mmCIF file of C-alpha atoms in Angstrom:
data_model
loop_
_atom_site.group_PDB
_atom_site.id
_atom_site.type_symbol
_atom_site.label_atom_id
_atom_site.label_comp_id
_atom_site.label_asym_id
_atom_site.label_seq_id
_atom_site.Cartn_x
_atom_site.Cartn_y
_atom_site.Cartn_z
ATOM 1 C CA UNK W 437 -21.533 -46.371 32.719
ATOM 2 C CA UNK W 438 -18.470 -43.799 32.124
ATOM 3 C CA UNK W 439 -19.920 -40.175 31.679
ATOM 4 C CA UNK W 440 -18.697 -38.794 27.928
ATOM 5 C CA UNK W 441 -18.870 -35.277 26.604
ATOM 6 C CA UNK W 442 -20.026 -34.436 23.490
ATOM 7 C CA UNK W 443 -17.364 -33.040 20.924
ATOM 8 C CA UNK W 444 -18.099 -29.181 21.034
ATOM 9 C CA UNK W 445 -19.747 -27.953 17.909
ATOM 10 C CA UNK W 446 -20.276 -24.761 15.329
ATOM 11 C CA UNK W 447 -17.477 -22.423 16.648
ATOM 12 C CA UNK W 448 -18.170 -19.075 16.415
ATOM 13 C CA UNK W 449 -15.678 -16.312 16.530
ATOM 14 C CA UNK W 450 -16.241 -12.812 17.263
ATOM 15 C CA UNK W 451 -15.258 -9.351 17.911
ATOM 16 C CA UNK W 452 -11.785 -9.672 16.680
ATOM 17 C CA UNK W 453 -9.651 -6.683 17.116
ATOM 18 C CA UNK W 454 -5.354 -6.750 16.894
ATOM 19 C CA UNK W 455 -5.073 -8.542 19.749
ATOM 20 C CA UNK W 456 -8.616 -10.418 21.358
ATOM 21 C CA UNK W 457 -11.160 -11.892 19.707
ATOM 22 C CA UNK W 458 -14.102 -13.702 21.608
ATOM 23 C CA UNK W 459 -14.815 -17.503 21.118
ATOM 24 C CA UNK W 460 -18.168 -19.640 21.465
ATOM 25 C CA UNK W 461 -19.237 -22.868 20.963
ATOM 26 C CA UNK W 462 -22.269 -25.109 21.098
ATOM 27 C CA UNK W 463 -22.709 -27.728 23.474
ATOM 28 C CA UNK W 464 -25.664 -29.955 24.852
ATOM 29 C CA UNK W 465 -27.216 -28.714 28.167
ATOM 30 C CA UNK W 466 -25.989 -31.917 29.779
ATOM 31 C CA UNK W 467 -22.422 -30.772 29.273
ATOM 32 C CA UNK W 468 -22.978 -26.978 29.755
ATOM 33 C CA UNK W 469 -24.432 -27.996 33.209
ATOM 34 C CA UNK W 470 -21.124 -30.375 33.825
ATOM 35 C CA UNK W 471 -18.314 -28.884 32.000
ATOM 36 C CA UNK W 472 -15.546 -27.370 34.593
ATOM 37 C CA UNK W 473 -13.031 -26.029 32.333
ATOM 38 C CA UNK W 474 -12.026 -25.505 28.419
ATOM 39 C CA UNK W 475 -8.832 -26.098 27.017
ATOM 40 C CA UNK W 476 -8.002 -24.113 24.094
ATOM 41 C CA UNK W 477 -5.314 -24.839 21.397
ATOM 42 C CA UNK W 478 -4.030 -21.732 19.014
ATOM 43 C CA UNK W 479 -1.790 -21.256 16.663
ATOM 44 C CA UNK W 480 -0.724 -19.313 13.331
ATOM 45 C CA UNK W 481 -1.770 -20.442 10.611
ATOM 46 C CA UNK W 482 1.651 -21.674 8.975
ATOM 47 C CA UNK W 483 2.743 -25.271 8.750
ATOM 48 C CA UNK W 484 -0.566 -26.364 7.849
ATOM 49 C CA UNK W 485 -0.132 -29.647 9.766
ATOM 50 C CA UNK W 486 -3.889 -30.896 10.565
ATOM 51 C CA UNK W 487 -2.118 -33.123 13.388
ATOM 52 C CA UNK W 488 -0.813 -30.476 14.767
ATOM 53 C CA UNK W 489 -3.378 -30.758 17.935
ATOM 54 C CA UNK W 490 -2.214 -32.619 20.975
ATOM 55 C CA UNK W 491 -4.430 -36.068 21.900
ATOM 56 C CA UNK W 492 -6.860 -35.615 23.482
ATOM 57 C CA UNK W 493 -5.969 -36.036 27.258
ATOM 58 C CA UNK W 494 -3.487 -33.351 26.828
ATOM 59 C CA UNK W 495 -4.294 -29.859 27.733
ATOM 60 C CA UNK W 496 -2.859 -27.378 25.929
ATOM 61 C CA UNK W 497 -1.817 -23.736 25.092
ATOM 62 C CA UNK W 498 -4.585 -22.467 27.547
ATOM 63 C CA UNK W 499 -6.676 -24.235 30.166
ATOM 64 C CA UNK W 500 -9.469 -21.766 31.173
ATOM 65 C CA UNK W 501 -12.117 -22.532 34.162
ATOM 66 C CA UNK W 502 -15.427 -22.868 32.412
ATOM 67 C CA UNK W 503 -16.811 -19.655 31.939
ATOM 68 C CA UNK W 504 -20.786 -18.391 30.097
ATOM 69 C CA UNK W 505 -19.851 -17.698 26.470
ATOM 70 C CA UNK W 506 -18.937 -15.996 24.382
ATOM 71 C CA UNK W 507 -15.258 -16.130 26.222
ATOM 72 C CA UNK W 508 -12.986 -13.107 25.679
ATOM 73 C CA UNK W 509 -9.363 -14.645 24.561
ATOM 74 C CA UNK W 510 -6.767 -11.886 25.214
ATOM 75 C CA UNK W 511 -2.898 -11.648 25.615
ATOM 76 C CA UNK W 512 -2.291 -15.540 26.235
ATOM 77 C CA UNK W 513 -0.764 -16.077 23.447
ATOM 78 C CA UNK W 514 0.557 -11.860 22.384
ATOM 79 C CA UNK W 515 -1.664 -11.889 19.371
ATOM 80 C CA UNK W 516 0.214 -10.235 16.270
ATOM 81 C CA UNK W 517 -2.442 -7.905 14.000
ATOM 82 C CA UNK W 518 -3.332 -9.110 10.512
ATOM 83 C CA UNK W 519 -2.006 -12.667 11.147
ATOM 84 C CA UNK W 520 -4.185 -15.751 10.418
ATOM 85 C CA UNK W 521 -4.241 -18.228 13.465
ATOM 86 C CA UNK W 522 -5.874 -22.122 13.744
ATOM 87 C CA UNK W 523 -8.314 -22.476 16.972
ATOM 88 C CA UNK W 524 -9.826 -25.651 17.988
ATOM 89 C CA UNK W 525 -11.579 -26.318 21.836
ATOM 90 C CA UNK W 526 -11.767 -29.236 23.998
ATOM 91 C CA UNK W 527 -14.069 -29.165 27.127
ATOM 92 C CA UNK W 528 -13.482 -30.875 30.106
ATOM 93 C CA UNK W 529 -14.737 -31.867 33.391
ATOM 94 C CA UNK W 530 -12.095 -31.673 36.373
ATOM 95 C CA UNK W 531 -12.714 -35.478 38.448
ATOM 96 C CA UNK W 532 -12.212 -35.608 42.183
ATOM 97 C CA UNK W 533 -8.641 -37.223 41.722
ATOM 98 C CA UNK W 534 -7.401 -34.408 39.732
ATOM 99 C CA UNK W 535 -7.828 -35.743 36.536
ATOM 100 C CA UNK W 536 -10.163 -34.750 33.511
ATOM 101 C CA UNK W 537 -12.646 -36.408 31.747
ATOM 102 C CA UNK W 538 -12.684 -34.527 28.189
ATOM 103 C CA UNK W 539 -14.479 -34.094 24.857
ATOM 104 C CA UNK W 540 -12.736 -34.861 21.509
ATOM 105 C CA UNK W 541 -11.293 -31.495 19.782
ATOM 106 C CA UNK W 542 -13.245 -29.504 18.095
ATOM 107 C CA UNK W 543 -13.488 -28.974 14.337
ATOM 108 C CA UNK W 544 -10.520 -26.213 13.584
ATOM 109 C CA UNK W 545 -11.476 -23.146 13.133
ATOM 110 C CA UNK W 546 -9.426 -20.021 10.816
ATOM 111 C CA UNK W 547 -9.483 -16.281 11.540
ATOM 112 C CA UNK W 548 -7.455 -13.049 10.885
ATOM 113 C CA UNK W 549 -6.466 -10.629 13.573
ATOM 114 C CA UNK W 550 -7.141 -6.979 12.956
ATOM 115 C CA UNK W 551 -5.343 -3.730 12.341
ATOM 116 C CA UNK W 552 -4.090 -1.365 15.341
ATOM 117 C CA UNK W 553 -7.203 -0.145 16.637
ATOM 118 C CA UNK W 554 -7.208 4.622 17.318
ATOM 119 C CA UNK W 555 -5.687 3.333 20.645
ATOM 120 C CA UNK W 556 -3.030 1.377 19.796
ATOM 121 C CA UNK W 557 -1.943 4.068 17.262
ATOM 122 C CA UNK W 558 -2.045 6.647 19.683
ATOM 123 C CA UNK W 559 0.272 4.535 21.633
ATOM 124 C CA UNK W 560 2.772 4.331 18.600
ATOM 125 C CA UNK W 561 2.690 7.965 18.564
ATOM 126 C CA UNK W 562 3.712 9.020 21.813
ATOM 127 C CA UNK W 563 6.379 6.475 21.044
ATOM 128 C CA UNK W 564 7.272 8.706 18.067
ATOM 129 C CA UNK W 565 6.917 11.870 19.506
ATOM 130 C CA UNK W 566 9.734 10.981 21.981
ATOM 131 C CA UNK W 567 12.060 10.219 19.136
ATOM 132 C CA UNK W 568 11.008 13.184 16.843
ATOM 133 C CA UNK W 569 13.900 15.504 17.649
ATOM 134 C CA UNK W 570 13.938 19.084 16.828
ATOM 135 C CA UNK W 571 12.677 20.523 14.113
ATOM 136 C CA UNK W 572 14.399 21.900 10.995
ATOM 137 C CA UNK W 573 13.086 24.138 8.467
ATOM 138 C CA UNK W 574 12.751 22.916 5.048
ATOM 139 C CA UNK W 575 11.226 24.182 1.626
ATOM 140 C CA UNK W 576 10.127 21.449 -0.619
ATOM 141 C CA UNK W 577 9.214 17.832 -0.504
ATOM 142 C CA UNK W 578 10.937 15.463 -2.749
ATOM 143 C CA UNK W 579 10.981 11.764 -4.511
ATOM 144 C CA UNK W 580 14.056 10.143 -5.774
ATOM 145 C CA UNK W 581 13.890 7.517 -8.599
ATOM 146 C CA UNK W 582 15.744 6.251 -11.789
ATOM 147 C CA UNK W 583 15.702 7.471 -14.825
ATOM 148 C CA UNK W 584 13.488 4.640 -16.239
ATOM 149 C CA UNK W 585 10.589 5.862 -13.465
ATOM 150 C CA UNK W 586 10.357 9.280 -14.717
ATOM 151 C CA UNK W 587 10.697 8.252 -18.036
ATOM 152 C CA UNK W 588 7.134 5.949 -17.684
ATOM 153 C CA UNK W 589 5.454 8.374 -15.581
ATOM 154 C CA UNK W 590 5.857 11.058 -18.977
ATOM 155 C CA UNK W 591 5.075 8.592 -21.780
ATOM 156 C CA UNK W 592 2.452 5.999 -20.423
ATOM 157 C CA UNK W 593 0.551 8.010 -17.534
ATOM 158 C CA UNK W 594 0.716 11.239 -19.081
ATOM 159 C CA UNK W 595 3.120 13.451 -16.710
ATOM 160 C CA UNK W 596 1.132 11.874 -13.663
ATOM 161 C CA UNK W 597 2.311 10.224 -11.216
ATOM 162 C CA UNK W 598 -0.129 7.781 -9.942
ATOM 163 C CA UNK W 599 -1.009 6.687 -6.021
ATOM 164 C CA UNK W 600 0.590 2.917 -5.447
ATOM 165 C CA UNK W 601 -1.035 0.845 -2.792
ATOM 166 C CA UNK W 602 1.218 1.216 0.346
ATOM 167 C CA UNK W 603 3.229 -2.105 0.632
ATOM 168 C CA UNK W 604 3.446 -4.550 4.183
ATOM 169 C CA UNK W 605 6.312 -3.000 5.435
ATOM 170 C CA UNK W 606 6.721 -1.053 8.581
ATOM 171 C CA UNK W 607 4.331 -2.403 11.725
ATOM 172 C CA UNK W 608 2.345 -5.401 10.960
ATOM 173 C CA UNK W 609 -0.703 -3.667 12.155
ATOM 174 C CA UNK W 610 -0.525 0.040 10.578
ATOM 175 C CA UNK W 611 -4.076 0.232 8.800
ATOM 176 C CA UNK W 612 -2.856 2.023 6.194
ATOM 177 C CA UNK W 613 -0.781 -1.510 4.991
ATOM 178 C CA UNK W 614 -2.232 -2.549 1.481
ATOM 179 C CA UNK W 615 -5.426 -0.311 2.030
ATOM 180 C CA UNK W 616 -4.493 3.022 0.689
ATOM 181 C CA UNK W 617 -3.410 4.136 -2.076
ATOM 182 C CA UNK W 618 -0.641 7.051 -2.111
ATOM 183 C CA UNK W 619 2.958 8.663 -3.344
ATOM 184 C CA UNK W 620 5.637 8.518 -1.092
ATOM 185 C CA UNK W 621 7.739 11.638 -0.595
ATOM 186 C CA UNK W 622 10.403 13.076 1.545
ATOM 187 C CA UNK W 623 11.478 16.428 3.277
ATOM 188 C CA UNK W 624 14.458 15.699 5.530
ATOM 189 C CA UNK W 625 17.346 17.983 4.769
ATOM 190 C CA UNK W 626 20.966 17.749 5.953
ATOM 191 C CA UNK W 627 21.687 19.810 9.311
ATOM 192 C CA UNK W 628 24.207 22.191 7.620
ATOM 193 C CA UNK W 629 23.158 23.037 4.291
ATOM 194 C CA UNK W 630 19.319 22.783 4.816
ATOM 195 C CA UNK W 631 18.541 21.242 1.221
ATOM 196 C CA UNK W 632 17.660 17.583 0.369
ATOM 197 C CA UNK W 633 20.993 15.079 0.654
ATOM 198 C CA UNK W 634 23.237 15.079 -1.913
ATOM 199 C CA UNK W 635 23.024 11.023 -2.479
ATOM 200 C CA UNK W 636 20.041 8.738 -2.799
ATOM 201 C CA UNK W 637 19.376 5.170 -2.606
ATOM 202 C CA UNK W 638 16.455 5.288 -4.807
ATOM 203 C CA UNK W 639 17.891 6.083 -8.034
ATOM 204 C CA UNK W 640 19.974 10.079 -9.410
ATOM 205 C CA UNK W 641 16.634 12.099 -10.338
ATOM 206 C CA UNK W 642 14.825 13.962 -7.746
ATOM 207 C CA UNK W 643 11.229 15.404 -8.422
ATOM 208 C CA UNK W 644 10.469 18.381 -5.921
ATOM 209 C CA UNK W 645 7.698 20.558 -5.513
ATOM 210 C CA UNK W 646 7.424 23.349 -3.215
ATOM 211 C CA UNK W 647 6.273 22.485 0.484
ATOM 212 C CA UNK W 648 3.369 25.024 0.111
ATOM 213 C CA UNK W 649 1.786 22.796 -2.703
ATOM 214 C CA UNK W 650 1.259 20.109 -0.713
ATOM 215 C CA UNK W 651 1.071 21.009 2.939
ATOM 216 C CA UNK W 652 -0.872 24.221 3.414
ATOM 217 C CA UNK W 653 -4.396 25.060 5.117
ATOM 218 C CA UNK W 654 -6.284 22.828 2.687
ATOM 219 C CA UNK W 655 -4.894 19.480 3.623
ATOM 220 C CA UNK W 656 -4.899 16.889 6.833
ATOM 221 C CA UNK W 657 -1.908 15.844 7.894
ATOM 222 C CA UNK W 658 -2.140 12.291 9.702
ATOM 223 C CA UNK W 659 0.272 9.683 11.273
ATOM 224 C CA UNK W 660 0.379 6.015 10.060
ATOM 225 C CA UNK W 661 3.400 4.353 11.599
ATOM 226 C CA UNK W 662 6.876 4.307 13.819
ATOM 227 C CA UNK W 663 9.312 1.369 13.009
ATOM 228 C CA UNK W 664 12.840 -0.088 12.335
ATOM 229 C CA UNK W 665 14.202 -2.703 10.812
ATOM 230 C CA UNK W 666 17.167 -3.292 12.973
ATOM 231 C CA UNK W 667 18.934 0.032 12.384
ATOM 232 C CA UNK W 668 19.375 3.022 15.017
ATOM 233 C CA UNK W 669 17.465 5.112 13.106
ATOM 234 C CA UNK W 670 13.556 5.074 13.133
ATOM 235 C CA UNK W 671 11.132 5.879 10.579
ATOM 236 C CA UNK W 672 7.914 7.872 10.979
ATOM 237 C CA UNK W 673 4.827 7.230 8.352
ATOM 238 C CA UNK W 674 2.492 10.126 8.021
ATOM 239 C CA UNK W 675 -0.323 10.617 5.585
ATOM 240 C CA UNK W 676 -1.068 13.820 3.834
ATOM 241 C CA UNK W 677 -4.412 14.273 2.025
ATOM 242 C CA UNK W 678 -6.393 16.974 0.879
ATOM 243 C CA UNK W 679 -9.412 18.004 2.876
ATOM 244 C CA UNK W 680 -12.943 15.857 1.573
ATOM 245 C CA UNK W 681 -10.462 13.762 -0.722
ATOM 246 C CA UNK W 682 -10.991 9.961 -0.684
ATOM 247 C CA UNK W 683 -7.833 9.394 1.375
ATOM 248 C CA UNK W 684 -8.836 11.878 4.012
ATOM 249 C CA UNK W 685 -12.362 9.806 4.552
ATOM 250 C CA UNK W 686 -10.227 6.637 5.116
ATOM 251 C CA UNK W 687 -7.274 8.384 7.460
ATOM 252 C CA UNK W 688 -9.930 10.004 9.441
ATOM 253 C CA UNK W 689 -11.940 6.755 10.136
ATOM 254 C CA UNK W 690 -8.293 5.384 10.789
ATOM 255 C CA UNK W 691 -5.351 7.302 11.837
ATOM 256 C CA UNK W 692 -4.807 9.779 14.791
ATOM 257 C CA UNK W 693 -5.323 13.466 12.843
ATOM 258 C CA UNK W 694 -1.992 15.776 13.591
ATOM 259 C CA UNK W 695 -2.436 19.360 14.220
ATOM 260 C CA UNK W 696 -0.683 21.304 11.369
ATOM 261 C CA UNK W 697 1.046 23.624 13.615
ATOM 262 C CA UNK W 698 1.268 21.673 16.357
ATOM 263 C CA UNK W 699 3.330 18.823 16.385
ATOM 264 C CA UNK W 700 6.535 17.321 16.420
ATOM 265 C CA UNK W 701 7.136 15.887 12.750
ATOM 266 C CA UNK W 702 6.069 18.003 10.008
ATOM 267 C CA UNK W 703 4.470 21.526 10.480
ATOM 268 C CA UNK W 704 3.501 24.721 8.364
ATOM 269 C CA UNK W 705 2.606 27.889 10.042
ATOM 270 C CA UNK W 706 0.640 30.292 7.821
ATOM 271 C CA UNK W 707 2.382 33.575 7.362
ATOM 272 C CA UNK W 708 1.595 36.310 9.986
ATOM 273 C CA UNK W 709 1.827 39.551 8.157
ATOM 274 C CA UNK W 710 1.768 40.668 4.695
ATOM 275 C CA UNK W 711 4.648 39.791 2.262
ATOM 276 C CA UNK W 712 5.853 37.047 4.831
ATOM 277 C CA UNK W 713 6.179 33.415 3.774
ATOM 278 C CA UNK W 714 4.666 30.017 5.323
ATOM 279 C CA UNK W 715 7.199 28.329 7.539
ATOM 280 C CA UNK W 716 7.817 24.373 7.060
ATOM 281 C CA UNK W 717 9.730 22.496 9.332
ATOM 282 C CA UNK W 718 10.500 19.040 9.289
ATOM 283 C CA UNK W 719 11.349 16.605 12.779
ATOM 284 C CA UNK W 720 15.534 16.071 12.672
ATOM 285 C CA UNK W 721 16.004 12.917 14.622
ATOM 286 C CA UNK W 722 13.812 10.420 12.354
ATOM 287 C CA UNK W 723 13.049 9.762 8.730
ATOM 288 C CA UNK W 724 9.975 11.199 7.422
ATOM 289 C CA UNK W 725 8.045 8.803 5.137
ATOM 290 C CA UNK W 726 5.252 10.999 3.779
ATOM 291 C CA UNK W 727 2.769 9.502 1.807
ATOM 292 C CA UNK W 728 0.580 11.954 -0.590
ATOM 293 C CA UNK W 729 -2.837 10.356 -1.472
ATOM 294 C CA UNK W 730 -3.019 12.147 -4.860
ATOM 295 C CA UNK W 731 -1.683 12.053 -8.168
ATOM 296 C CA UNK W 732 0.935 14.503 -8.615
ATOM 297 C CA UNK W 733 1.900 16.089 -12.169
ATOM 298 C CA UNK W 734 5.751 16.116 -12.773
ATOM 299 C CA UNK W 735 4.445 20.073 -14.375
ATOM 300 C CA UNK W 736 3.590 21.014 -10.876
ATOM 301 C CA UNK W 737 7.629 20.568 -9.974
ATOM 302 C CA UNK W 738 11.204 20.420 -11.327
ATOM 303 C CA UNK W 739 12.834 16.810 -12.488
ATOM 304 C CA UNK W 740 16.516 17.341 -11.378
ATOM 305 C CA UNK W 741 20.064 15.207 -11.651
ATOM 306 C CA UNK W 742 21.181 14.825 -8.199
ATOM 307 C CA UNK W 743 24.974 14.299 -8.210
ATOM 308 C CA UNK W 744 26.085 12.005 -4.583
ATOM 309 C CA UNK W 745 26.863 8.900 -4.273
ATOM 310 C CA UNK W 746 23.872 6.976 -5.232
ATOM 311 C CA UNK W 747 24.657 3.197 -3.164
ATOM 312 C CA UNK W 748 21.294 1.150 -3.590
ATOM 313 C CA UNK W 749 20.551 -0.700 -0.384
ATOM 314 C CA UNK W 750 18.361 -3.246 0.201
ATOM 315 C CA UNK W 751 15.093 -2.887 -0.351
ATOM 316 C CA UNK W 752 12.254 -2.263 1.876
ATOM 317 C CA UNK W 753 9.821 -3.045 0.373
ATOM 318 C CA UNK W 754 7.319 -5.328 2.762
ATOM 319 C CA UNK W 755 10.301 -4.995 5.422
ATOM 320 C CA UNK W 756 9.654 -5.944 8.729
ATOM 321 C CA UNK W 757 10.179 -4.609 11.548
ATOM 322 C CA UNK W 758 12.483 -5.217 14.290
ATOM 323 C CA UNK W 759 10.024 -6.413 17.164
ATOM 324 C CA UNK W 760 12.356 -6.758 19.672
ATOM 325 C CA UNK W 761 13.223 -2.677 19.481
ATOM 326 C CA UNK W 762 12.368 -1.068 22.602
ATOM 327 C CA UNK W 763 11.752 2.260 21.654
ATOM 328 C CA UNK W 764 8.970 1.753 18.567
ATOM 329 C CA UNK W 765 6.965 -1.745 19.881
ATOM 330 C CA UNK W 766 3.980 -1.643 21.826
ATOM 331 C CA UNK W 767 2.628 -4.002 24.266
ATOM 332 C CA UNK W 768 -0.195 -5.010 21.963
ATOM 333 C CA UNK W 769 -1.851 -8.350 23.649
ATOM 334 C CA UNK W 770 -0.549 -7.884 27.439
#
């Protein structure tokens, strides 16, 4: 009588990070004792085709020599962060002719990969660091809109504006992607003047507010991300929240914490003798995308026309970036 293997059973995934997760199954101790090798069939979770497995004589995607579970999966397939992948299992038995006698797939199984992990982001930033340029002084930060913006912010949330959940775009797995809540601001000047640009794609009206109101001994400065979307020029995310606020609990769990004098994109130095002032400086060679986790009162700063050449471009909003760029990928999942 021809020896059959039971169809593997309850699948059980676990310890899923950016790019590994572990996989069990359950199978009778007649198989566990027989069972030379499972074959394991992944893929994202797009399409939605259930007959999207091969039959059932066909290994595929990975064949793995029979191993005690749970069994780590890990850079077979270069995982992508916060994507949801299909998984279904086949066991097998290897025959003396080279052949295998195997189960019927498994029931499929769904799952979502994780964010970057502290490791993976400190990866990203010596990435960054090596584009970060010198740095340039500057004296306020500043947020470019249209008219219609400003004109909410004063007559429906009463002078404030309010933190906006940070959008998908950027890397796939920055943690800080639809989880916190913040206003984005900038602080690159232009080399020879040392303001703000002239121009904006956002929209004529700038909001600024002195540097020293925002970055200063009493906030955390944090980085969140280094991408492009298939431009020369690179961006750099970093987070700045007050010390104990909300945001600072969630970067800290997070995102790699920046020393405030120390580093290569944004810094403030605390004056050294009496009647000196702070010194801000700003890294030259990459756009600064700084994201402020609190409200912020338009009273606290000036609304001002700004008079360039104000050429919208496309959006980038949930932009993604360009993974074949060499200088702001990681190897996440080798």
């Amino acid at each position: 009588m021809e020896t059959t293997l039971t169809t593997p059973h309850d699948i059980q995934i676990s310890e899923v990070s950016c790019d590994s997760f572990r996989i069990a199954w359950d199978m009778t101790p007649e198989d566990t004792a027989m069972v030379t090798h499972f074959f394991i069939d992944l893929s994202r979770k797009e399409g939605g085709d259930p007959n999207r497995f091969k039959h059932r004589d066909v290994p595929t995607k990975l064949v793995a020599k029979a191993v005690p579970l749970p069994m780590a999966v890990r850079g077979h397939w270069f995982l992508s962060p916060r994507t949801e992948y299909c998984v279904a299992v086949q066991t097998a038995v290897r025959q003396a002719d080279g052949e295998y006698l195997v189960s019927e797939w498994s029931q499929v199984v769904e799952f979502c990969t994780g964010d970057y992990a502290m490791d993976h982001l400190k990866q990203l930033l010596g990435k960054a660091q090596g584009s970060a340029g010198r740095l340039l002084r500057f004296s306020v930060f500043y947020r470019n809109q249209h008219h219609d913006y400003f004109h909410y912010v004063r007559t429906k949330c009463e002078g404030q504006m309010q933190p906006a959940l940070k959008d998908n775009s950027g890397s796939h797995g920055s943690p800080i992607n639809s989880k916190l809540k913040g206003v984005f601001l900038s602080c690159n000047t232009e080399f020879d003047t040392g303001l703000p640009p002239n121009d904006s794609p956002y929209g004529p009206q700038r909001f600024q507010i002195p540097a020293g109101d925002l970055l200063n001994a009493n906030t955390n400065l944090y980085f969140a991300d280094f991408y492009c979307m298939y431009t020369a020029y690179h961006y750099v995310v970093l987070v700045l929240a007050p010390a104990g606020s909300e945001g600072d609990s969630f970067c800290r769990c997070s995102l790699p914490l920046l020393d405030l004098t120390a580093n290569p994109f944004l810094t403030y130095i605390a004056p050294q003798r009496q009647g000196e002032e702070p010194l801000f400086c700003h890294a030259s060679d990459v756009i600064l995308e700084v994201l402020y986790t609190e409200p912020l009162l338009l009273e606290r700063g000036t609304v001002v026309e700004i008079t360039g050449h104000h050429q919208m471009s496309q959006t980038t909003a949930n932009a993604k970036k360009d993974p074949s760029c060499k200088v702001c990928n990681i190897s996440v999942g080798r």
